[in-house]
Amino acid sequence: MPGDSRVTHAYRNYAEANPDLTPIKLAENFSFRNGLHRFYRRTATLILGLAVALLAGFLIVLSALSFRTMTRPEINQYAFQSSIRDIAESRNDVQEIVWKENDSYYVYMNASLWESYSTTQQDHIYQKVSASINDSCHACRILPRDDVADVYFFDTEGSLLMEP
């Protein structure tokens, strides 16, 4: 067998390099050394294969994330701020809408008008303004379609009137 001649050749070289060993000790040392050599070679091949697989997986994930980032539409903050300003200007009871975070908005109401409304009217106004803010958030890609903005109503002194 071709493998046997290589092992025999290696055994002869090992025996020539270590002439002071007995034949039994020579066979023990050579088989131990040869076995460790195979073990290390097999382990190194396995580790190298796993490292290459991990690197390939990392590169695939990185490529997918980069592609997602490049193809995702950008947030149009100017259009969003304009639409929020339009919501505030279209209603005489809303004084100001403040964008606190991506999903939190403070709506400052005219206190005298707010108090003149019934509870049903207040709920209707809250739902209508909240829906308008959510529509603007989704249209300008501030929030994903399945997220809902938290809209808080305050009076001019900063007292909380309504919350989600």
CSV table of C-alpha atoms in Angstrom, one decimal, residues 71-156:
chain,number,residue,atom,x,y,z
A,71,THR,CA,-32.1,49.5,-0.2
A,72,ARG,CA,-34.1,50.7,2.8
A,73,PRO,CA,-35.8,54.0,2.1
A,74,GLU,CA,-34.5,56.9,4.1
A,75,ILE,CA,-36.5,58.8,6.7
A,76,ASN,CA,-37.9,62.0,5.4
A,77,GLN,CA,-37.6,64.3,8.5
A,78,TYR,CA,-38.3,67.5,6.6
A,79,ALA,CA,-41.6,66.2,5.2
A,80,PHE,CA,-42.5,64.7,8.6
A,81,GLN,CA,-41.9,68.0,10.5
A,82,SER,CA,-43.9,69.8,7.8
A,83,SER,CA,-46.8,67.4,8.2
A,84,ILE,CA,-46.7,67.7,12.0
A,85,ARG,CA,-46.7,71.5,11.6
A,86,ASP,CA,-49.7,71.2,9.2
A,87,ILE,CA,-51.6,69.1,11.7
A,88,ALA,CA,-51.0,71.8,14.4
A,89,GLU,CA,-51.9,74.7,12.1
A,90,SER,CA,-55.1,73.0,10.8
A,91,ARG,CA,-56.6,72.7,14.2
A,92,ASN,CA,-57.4,75.8,16.3
A,93,ASP,CA,-57.3,73.8,19.6
A,94,VAL,CA,-53.7,72.5,19.1
A,95,GLN,CA,-51.0,75.0,19.9
A,96,GLU,CA,-47.9,72.9,19.3
A,97,ILE,CA,-46.8,69.4,18.7
A,98,VAL,CA,-43.4,68.4,20.0
A,99,TRP,CA,-41.5,65.4,18.7
A,100,LYS,CA,-39.8,63.9,21.8
A,101,GLU,CA,-38.6,60.6,20.4
A,102,ASN,CA,-39.4,58.5,17.4
A,103,ASP,CA,-42.5,57.2,19.1
A,104,SER,CA,-43.4,59.9,21.6
A,105,TYR,CA,-45.2,63.1,20.8
A,106,TYR,CA,-46.4,65.9,23.1
A,107,VAL,CA,-49.5,67.8,21.9
A,108,TYR,CA,-50.0,71.1,23.7
A,109,MET,CA,-53.7,72.1,23.6
A,110,ASN,CA,-55.4,75.4,24.1
A,111,ALA,CA,-56.7,74.9,27.7
A,112,SER,CA,-59.8,77.0,27.5
A,113,LEU,CA,-61.0,75.2,24.3
A,114,TRP,CA,-60.1,71.8,25.7
A,115,GLU,CA,-62.1,72.4,28.9
A,116,SER,CA,-65.1,73.5,26.9
A,117,TYR,CA,-65.3,70.1,25.1
A,118,SER,CA,-67.2,67.2,26.5
A,119,THR,CA,-65.4,63.9,27.3
A,120,THR,CA,-66.7,62.3,24.1
A,121,GLN,CA,-65.4,65.3,22.1
A,122,GLN,CA,-62.0,65.1,23.9
A,123,ASP,CA,-61.7,61.4,23.1
A,124,HIS,CA,-62.7,62.1,19.4
A,125,ILE,CA,-60.1,64.9,19.2
A,126,TYR,CA,-57.4,62.7,20.8
A,127,GLN,CA,-58.1,59.8,18.4
A,128,LYS,CA,-58.2,62.1,15.4
A,129,VAL,CA,-54.9,63.9,16.2
A,130,SER,CA,-53.2,60.6,17.2
A,131,ALA,CA,-54.3,59.0,13.9
A,132,SER,CA,-53.0,62.0,12.0
A,133,ILE,CA,-49.6,61.8,13.8
A,134,ASN,CA,-49.4,58.0,13.2
A,135,ASP,CA,-50.3,58.4,9.5
A,136,SER,CA,-47.5,61.0,9.2
A,137,CYS,CA,-45.0,58.7,11.0
A,138,HIS,CA,-45.8,55.8,8.7
A,139,ALA,CA,-45.8,57.9,5.5
A,140,CYS,CA,-42.4,59.4,6.3
A,141,ARG,CA,-41.0,56.1,7.6
A,142,ILE,CA,-40.4,57.5,11.1
A,143,LEU,CA,-42.1,54.4,12.5
A,144,PRO,CA,-42.6,50.9,11.0
A,145,ARG,CA,-46.2,50.2,9.9
A,146,ASP,CA,-46.9,47.9,12.8
A,147,ASP,CA,-45.7,50.5,15.5
A,148,VAL,CA,-48.0,53.1,17.0
A,149,ALA,CA,-46.9,56.5,18.3
A,150,ASP,CA,-47.5,57.5,21.9
A,151,VAL,CA,-49.3,60.8,21.9
A,152,TYR,CA,-49.7,62.7,25.1
A,153,PHE,CA,-51.9,65.8,25.4
A,154,PHE,CA,-50.9,68.6,27.7
A,155,ASP,CA,-52.4,72.0,28.5
A,156,THR,CA,-50.3,75.2,28.2
